[in-house]
Short mmCIF file of C-alpha atoms in Angstrom, two decimals:
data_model
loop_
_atom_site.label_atom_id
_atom_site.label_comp_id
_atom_site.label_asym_id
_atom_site.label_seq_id
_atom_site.Cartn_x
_atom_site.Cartn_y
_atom_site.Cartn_z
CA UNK X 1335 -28.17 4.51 -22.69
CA UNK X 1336 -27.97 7.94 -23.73
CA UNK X 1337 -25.24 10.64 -20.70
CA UNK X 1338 -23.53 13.64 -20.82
CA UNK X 1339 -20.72 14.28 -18.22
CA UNK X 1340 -18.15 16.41 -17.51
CA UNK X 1341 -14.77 15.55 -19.07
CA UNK X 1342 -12.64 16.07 -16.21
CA UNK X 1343 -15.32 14.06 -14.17
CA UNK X 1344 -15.11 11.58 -16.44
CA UNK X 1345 -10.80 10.94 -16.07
CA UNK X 1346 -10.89 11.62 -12.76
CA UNK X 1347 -13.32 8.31 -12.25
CA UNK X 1348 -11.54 6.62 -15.20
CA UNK X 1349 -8.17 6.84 -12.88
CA UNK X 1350 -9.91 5.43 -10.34
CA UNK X 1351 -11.53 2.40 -11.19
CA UNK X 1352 -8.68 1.73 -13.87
CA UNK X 1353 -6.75 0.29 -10.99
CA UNK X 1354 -8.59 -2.79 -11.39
CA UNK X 1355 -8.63 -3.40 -14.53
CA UNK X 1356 -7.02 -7.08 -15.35
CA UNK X 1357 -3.93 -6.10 -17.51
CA UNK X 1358 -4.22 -10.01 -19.26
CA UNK X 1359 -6.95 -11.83 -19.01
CA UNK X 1360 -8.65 -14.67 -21.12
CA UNK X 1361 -12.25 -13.03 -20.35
CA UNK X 1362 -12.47 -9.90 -22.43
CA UNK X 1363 -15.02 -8.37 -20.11
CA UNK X 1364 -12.51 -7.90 -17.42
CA UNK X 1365 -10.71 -6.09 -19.76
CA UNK X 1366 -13.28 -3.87 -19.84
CA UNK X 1367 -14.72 -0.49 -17.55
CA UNK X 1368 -18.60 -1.06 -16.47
CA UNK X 1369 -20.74 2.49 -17.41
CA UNK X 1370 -23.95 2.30 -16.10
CA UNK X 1371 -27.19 4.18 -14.91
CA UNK X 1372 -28.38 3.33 -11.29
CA UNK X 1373 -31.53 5.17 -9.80
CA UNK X 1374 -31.00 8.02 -11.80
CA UNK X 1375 -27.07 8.01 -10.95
CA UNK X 1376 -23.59 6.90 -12.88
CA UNK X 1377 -21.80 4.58 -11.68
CA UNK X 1378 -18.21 3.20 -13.00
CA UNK X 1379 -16.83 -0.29 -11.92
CA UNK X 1380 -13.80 -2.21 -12.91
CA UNK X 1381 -13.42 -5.87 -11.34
CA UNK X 1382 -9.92 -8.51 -11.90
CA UNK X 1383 -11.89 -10.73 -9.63
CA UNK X 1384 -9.68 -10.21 -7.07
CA UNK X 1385 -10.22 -6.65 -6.51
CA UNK X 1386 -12.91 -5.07 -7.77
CA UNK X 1387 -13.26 -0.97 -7.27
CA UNK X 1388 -16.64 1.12 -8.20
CA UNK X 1389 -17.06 5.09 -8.72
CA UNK X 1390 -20.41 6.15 -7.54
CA UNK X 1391 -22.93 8.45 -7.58
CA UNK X 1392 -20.65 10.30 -10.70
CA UNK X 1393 -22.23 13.50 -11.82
CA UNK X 1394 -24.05 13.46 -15.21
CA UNK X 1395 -27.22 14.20 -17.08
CA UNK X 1396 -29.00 10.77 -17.71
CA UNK X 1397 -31.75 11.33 -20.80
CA UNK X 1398 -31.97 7.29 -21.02
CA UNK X 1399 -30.90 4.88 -18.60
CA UNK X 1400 -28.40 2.04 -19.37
CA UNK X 1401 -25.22 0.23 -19.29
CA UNK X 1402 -22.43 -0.91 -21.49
CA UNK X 1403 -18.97 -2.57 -20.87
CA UNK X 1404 -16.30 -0.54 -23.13
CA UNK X 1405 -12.05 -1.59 -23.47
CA UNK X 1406 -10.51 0.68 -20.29
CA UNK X 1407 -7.68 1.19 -22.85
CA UNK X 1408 -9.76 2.74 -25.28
CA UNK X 1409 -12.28 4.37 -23.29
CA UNK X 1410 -10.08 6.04 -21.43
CA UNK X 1411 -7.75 6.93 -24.07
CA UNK X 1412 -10.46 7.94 -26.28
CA UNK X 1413 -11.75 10.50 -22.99
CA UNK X 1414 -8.24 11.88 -22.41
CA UNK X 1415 -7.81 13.35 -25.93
CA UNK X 1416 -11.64 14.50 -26.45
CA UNK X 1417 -11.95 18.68 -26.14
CA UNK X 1418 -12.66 20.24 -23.15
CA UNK X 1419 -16.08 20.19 -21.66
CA UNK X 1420 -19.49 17.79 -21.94
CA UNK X 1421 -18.67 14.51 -23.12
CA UNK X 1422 -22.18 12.41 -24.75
CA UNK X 1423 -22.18 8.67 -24.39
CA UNK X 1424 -25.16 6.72 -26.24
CA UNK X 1425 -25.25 3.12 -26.70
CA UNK X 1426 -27.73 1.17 -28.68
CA UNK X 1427 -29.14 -2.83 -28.04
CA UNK X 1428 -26.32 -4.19 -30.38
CA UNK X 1429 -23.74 -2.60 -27.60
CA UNK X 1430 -22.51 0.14 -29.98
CA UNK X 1431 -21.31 2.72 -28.04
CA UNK X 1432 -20.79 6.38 -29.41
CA UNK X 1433 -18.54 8.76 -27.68
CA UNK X 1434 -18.57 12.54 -28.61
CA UNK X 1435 -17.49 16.11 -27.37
CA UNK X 1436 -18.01 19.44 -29.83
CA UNK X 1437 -17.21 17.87 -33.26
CA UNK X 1438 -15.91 15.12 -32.66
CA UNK X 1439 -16.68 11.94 -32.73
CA UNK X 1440 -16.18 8.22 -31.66
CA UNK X 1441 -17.56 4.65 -32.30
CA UNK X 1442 -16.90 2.03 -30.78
CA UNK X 1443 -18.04 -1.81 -29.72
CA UNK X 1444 -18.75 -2.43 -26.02
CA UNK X 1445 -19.53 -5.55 -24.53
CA UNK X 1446 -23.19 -6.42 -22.44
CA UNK X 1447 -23.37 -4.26 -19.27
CA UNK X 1448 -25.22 -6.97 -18.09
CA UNK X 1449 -22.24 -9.79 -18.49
CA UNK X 1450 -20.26 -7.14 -16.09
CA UNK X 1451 -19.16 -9.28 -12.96
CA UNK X 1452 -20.26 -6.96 -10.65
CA UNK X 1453 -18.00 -6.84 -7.22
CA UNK X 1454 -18.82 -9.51 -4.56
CA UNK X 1455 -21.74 -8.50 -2.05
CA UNK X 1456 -19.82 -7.93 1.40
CA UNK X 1457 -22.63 -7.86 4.19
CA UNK X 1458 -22.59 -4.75 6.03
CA UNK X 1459 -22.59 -6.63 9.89
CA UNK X 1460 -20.21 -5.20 11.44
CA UNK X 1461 -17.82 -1.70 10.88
CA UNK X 1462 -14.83 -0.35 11.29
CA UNK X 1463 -13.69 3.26 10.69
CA UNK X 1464 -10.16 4.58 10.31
CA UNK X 1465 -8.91 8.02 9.21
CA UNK X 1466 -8.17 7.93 5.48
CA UNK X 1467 -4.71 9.78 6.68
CA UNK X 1468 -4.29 7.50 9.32
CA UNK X 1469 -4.46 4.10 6.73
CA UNK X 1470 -2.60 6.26 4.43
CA UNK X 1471 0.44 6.45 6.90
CA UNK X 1472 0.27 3.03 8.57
CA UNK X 1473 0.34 1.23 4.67
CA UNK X 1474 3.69 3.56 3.97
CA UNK X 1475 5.30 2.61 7.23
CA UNK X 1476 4.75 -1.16 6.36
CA UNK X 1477 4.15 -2.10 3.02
CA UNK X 1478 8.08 -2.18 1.96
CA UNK X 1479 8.43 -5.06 4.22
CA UNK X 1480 5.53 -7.63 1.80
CA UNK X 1481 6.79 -10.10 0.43
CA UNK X 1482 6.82 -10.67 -3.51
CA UNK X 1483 7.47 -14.71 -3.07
CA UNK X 1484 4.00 -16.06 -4.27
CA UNK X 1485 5.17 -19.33 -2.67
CA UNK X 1486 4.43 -18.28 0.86
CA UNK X 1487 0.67 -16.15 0.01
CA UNK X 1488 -0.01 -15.11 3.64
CA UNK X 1489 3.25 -12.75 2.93
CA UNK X 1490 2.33 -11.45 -0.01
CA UNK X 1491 -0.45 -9.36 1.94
CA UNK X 1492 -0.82 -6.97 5.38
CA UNK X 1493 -2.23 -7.98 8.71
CA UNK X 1494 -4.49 -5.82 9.18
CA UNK X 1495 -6.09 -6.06 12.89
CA UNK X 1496 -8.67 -4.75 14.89
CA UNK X 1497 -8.06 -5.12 18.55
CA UNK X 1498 -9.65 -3.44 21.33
CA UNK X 1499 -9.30 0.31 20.82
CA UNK X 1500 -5.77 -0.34 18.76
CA UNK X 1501 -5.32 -0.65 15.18
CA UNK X 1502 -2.22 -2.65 13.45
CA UNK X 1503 -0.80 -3.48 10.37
CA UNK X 1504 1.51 -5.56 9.58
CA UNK X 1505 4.09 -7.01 6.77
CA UNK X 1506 6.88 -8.94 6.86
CA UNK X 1507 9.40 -11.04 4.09
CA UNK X 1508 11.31 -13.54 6.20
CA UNK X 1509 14.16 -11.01 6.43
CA UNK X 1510 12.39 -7.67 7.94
CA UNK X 1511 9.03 -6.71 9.47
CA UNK X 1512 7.54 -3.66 9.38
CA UNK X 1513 4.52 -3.06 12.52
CA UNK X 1514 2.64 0.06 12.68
CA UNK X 1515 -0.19 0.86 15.13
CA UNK X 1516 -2.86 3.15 15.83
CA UNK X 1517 -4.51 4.03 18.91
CA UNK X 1518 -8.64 4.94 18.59
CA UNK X 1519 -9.82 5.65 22.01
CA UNK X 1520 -14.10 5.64 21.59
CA UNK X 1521 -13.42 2.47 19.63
CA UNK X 1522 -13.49 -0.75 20.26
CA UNK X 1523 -13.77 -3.99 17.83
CA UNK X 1524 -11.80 -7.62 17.15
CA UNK X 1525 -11.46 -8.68 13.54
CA UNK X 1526 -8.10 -9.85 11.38
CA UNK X 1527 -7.65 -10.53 7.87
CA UNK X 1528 -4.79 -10.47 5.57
CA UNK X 1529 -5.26 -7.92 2.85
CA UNK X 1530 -3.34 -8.59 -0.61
CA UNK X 1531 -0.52 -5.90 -1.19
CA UNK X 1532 -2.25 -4.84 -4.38
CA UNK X 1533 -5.61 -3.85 -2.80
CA UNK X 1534 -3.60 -1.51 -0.08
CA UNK X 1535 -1.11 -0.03 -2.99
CA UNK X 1536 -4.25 0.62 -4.70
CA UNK X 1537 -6.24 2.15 -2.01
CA UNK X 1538 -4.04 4.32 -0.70
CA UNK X 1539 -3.73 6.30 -4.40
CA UNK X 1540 -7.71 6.61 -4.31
CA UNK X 1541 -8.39 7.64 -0.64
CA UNK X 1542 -8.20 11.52 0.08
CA UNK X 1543 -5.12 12.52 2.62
CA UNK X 1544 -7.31 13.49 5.05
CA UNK X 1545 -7.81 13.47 8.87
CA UNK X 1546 -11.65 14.60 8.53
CA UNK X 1547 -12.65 11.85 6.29
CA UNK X 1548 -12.81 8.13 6.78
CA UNK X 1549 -12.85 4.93 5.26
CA UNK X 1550 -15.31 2.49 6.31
CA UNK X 1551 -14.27 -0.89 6.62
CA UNK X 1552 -16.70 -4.53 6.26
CA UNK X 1553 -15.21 -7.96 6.16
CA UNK X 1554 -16.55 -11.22 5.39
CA UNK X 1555 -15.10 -14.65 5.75
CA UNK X 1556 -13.36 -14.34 2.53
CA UNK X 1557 -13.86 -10.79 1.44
CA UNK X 1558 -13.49 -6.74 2.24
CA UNK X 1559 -15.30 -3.73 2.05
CA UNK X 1560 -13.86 -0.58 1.90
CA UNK X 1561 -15.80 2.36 1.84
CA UNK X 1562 -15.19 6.09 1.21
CA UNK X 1563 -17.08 8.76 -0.25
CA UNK X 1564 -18.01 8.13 -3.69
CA UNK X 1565 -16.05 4.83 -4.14
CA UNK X 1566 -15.56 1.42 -3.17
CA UNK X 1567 -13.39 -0.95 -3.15
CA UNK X 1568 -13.91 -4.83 -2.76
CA UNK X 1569 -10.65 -7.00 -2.10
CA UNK X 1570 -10.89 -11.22 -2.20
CA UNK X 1571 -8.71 -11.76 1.23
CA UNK X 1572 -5.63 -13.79 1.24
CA UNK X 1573 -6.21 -17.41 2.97
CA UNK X 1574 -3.93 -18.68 6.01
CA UNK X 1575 -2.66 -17.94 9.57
CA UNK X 1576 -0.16 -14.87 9.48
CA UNK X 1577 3.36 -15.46 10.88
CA UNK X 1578 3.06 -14.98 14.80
CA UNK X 1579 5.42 -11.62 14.33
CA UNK X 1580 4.88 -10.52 17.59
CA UNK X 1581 7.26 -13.71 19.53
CA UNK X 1582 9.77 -12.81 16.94
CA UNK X 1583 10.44 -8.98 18.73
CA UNK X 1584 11.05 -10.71 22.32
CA UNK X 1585 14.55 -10.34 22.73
CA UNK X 1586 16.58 -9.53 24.99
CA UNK X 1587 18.84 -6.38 24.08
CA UNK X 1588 22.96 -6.62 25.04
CA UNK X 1589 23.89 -3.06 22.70
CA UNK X 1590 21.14 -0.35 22.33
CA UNK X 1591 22.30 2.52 20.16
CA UNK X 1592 20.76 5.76 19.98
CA UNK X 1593 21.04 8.05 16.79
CA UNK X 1594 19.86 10.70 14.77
CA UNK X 1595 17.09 9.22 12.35
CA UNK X 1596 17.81 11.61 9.34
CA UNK X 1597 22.19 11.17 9.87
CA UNK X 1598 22.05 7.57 9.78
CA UNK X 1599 20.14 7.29 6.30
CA UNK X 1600 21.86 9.82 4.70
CA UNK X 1601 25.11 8.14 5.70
CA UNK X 1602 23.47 4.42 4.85
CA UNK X 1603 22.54 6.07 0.91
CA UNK X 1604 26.17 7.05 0.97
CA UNK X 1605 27.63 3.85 1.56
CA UNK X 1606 25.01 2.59 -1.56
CA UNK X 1607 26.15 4.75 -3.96
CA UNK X 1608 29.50 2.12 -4.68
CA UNK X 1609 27.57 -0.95 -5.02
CA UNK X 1610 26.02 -2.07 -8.35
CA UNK X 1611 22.71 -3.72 -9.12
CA UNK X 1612 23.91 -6.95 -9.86
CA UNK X 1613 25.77 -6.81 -6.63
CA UNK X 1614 24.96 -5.42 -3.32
CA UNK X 1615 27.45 -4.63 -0.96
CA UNK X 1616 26.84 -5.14 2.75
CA UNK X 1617 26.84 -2.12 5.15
CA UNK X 1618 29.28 -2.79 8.02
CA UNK X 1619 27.96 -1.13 11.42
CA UNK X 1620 31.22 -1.19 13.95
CA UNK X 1621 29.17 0.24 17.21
CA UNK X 1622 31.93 1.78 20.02
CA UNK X 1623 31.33 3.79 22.59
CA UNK X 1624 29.76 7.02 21.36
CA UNK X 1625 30.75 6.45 17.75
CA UNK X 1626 29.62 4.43 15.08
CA UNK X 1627 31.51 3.54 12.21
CA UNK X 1628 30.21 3.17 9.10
CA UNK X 1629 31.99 1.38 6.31
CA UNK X 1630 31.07 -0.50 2.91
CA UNK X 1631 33.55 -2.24 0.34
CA UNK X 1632 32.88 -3.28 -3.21
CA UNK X 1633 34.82 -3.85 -6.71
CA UNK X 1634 34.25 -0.34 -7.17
CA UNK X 1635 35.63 1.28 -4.08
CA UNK X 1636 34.98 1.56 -0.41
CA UNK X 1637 33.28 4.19 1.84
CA UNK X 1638 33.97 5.18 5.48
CA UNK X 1639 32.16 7.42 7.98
CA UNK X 1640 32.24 7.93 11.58
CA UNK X 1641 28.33 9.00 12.93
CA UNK X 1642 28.11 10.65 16.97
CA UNK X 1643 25.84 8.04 18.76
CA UNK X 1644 24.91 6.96 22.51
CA UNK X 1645 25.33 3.40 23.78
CA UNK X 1646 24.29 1.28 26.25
CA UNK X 1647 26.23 -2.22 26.90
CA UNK X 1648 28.58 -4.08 24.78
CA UNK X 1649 30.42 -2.69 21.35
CA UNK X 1650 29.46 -4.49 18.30
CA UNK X 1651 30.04 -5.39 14.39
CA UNK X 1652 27.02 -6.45 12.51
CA UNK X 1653 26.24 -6.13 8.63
CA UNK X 1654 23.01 -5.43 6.99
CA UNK X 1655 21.71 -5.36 3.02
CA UNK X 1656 22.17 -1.73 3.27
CA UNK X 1657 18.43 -1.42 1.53
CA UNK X 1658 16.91 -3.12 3.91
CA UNK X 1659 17.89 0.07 6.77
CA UNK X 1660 17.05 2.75 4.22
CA UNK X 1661 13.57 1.78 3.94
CA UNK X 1662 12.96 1.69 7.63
CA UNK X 1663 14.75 4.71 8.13
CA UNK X 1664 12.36 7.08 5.28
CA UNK X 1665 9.41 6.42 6.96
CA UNK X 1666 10.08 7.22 10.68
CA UNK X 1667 8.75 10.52 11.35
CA UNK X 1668 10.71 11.34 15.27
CA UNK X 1669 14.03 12.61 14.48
CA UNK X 1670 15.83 10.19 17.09
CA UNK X 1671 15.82 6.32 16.92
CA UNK X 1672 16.70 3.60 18.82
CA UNK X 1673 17.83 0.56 17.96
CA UNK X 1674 18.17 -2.66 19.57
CA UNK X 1675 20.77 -6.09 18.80
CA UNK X 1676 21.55 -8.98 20.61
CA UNK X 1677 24.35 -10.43 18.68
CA UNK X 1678 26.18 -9.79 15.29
CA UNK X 1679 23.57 -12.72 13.65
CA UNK X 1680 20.71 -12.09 15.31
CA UNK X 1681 17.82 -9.79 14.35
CA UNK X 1682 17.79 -6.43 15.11
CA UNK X 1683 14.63 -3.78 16.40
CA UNK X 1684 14.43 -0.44 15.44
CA UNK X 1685 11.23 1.63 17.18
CA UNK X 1686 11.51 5.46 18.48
CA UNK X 1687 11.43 5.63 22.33
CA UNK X 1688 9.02 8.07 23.24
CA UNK X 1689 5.89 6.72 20.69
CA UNK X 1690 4.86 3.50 20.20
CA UNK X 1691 3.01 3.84 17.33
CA UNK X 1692 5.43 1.87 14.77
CA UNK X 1693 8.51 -0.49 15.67
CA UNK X 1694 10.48 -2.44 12.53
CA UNK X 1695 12.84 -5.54 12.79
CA UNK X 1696 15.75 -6.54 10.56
CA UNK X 1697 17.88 -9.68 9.85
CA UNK X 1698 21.61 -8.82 9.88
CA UNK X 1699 23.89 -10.31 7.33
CA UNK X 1700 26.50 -12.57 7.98
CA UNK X 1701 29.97 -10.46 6.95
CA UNK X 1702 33.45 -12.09 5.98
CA UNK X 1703 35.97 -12.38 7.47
#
């Protein structure tokens, strides 16, 4: 193999496929970034086996066609602090790989290009297109809500659905849920699969903020396809039923407060700044008529603040891991909210009135007396 690319062409690839790069693994080659020449194009792949992510069609001069697997550590670090401009890669049959730019000069040992496990084919059946801005969005205004407990693995991924002309995600931890929805009129589909947090934490870095461009999506019974322009990414799905979220919103409301959006979570950060790490203070909501009342306690102090609301039906204390409210509250774009309870221990629903296109739900905590 014998290419010359640009260096800044060559990081900005590096940063993408990094991502899936296994950090520990007890097969060196996943360890490693795949360079290779493909009809007269570069391609880049990394692959954990769980997620694997290729750069293609990477702008270079190819004088020999080839492929090597070199360390992503090294490569990349060796990249970063080459000079400015064209960056040579060679390799030779014994896998040694030399990396050079102006006068300087590296050599290093790669691994068979041909021992690469190359991402999982995902048949190209059926498709689904979203807005790279659009899956953007919906993974911010959801993805606080997965769960980290590897002991219940349908939680530890999103929902992501295809229904009619809507579009959902969906995440949830046993003590919130975060639902976020998308309406695409011309389209129409019905697929579900549970994508691991990872692959969406990932994706989200790589895809372009953009409302022109789109990411093309593929699934297969245990795998997905995501497509944008000059990458993709290929995700192993998580196995199992996802929690049937939707029965846990139907409830009947007794207090519904109305507030301002940005008030409440400066006034919920507030209350945070007296607890500690090791111990986190509840949040104490005391909902009157046309006043909320806002109050915290902890070894270190207390806080109390009165916020202007409107109420409908009966006055209410409930507690909640102040957190919990602050994470809901940063991604709501409307500037008024509603929220919904039933009692001081049951769940509560917070959604914006006017636009359905995202509604959240959170467990209260149970305060002393």
């Amino acid at each position: 193999m014998k290419i010359s690319c640009n260096k800044q062409k060559l990081v900005e690839n590096i940063n993408t496929v990094q991502k899936a790069v296994a950090s520990k693994s007890t097969l060196p080659i996943l360890e490693c970034i795949y360079i290779g020449t493909h009809q007269g194009k570069l391609r880049m792949i990394a692959n954990d086996l769980n997620l694997a992510i290729e750069a293609t069609e990477i702008p270079c001069f190819i004088d020999e066609e080839g492929s090597v697997a070199l360390s992503a550590r090294l490569f990349s670090d060796i990249v970063r602090n080459l000079p400015d401009g064209e960056i040579l890669i060679s390799g030779d049959s014994r896998n040694v790989t030399v990396i050079s730019s102006g006068k300087t000069e590296f050599k290093i040992l790669g691994l068979p290009g041909d021992e690469f496990p190359f991402p999982t084919d995902v048949e190209k059946k059926c498709s689904f297109a979203l807005s790279c801005n659009d899956i953007k969005d919906m993974v911010k205004q959801t993805v606080f809500a997965v769960s980290d407990d590897d002991s219940k693995q349908t939680m530890t991924g999103e929902l992501l659905k295809f229904e009619g002309n809507t579009v959902t995600m969906a995440a949830l931890d046993g003590f919130r849920i975060a639902v976020s929805k998308r309406e695409y009129p011309n389209f129409s589909g019905d697929a579900k699969a549970i994508i691991p947090f990872k692959t969406l934490s990932e994706l989200t870095k790589i895809l372009p903020g953009d409302k022109e461009k789109a990411v093309i999506i593929y699934f297969s019974d245990k795998h997905a396809l995501f497509e944008c322009e000059n990458c993709k990414v290929v995700t192993r799905l998580i196995e199992g039923d996802f929690v049937n979220y939707e029965n846990i919103f139907k409830t009947e409301a007794t207090t519904v407060m109305r507030v301002s959006r940005a008030e409440l979570c400066l006034s919920v950060e507030r209350a945070m700044l007296i607890t500690t790490d090791q111990k986190k203070s509840p949040v104490k909501f005391n909902i009157r008529q046309n006043t909320l009342i806002l109050t915290s306690f902890a070894d270190t102090g207390a806080v109390y603040e009165e916020l202007n609301i409107r109420v409908e039906g009966n006055q209410l204390e409930i507690g909640f891991n102040p957190k919990f409210l602050v994470d809901v509250l940063k991604v709501i774009e409307e500037e008024e909210i509603m929220i919904e309870f039933t009692t001081a221990l049951s769940q509560c629903i917070i959604k914006t009135e006017e636009d359905d296109k995202y509604k959240f739900l959170v467990l209260p905590l149970r305060l002393k007396s």
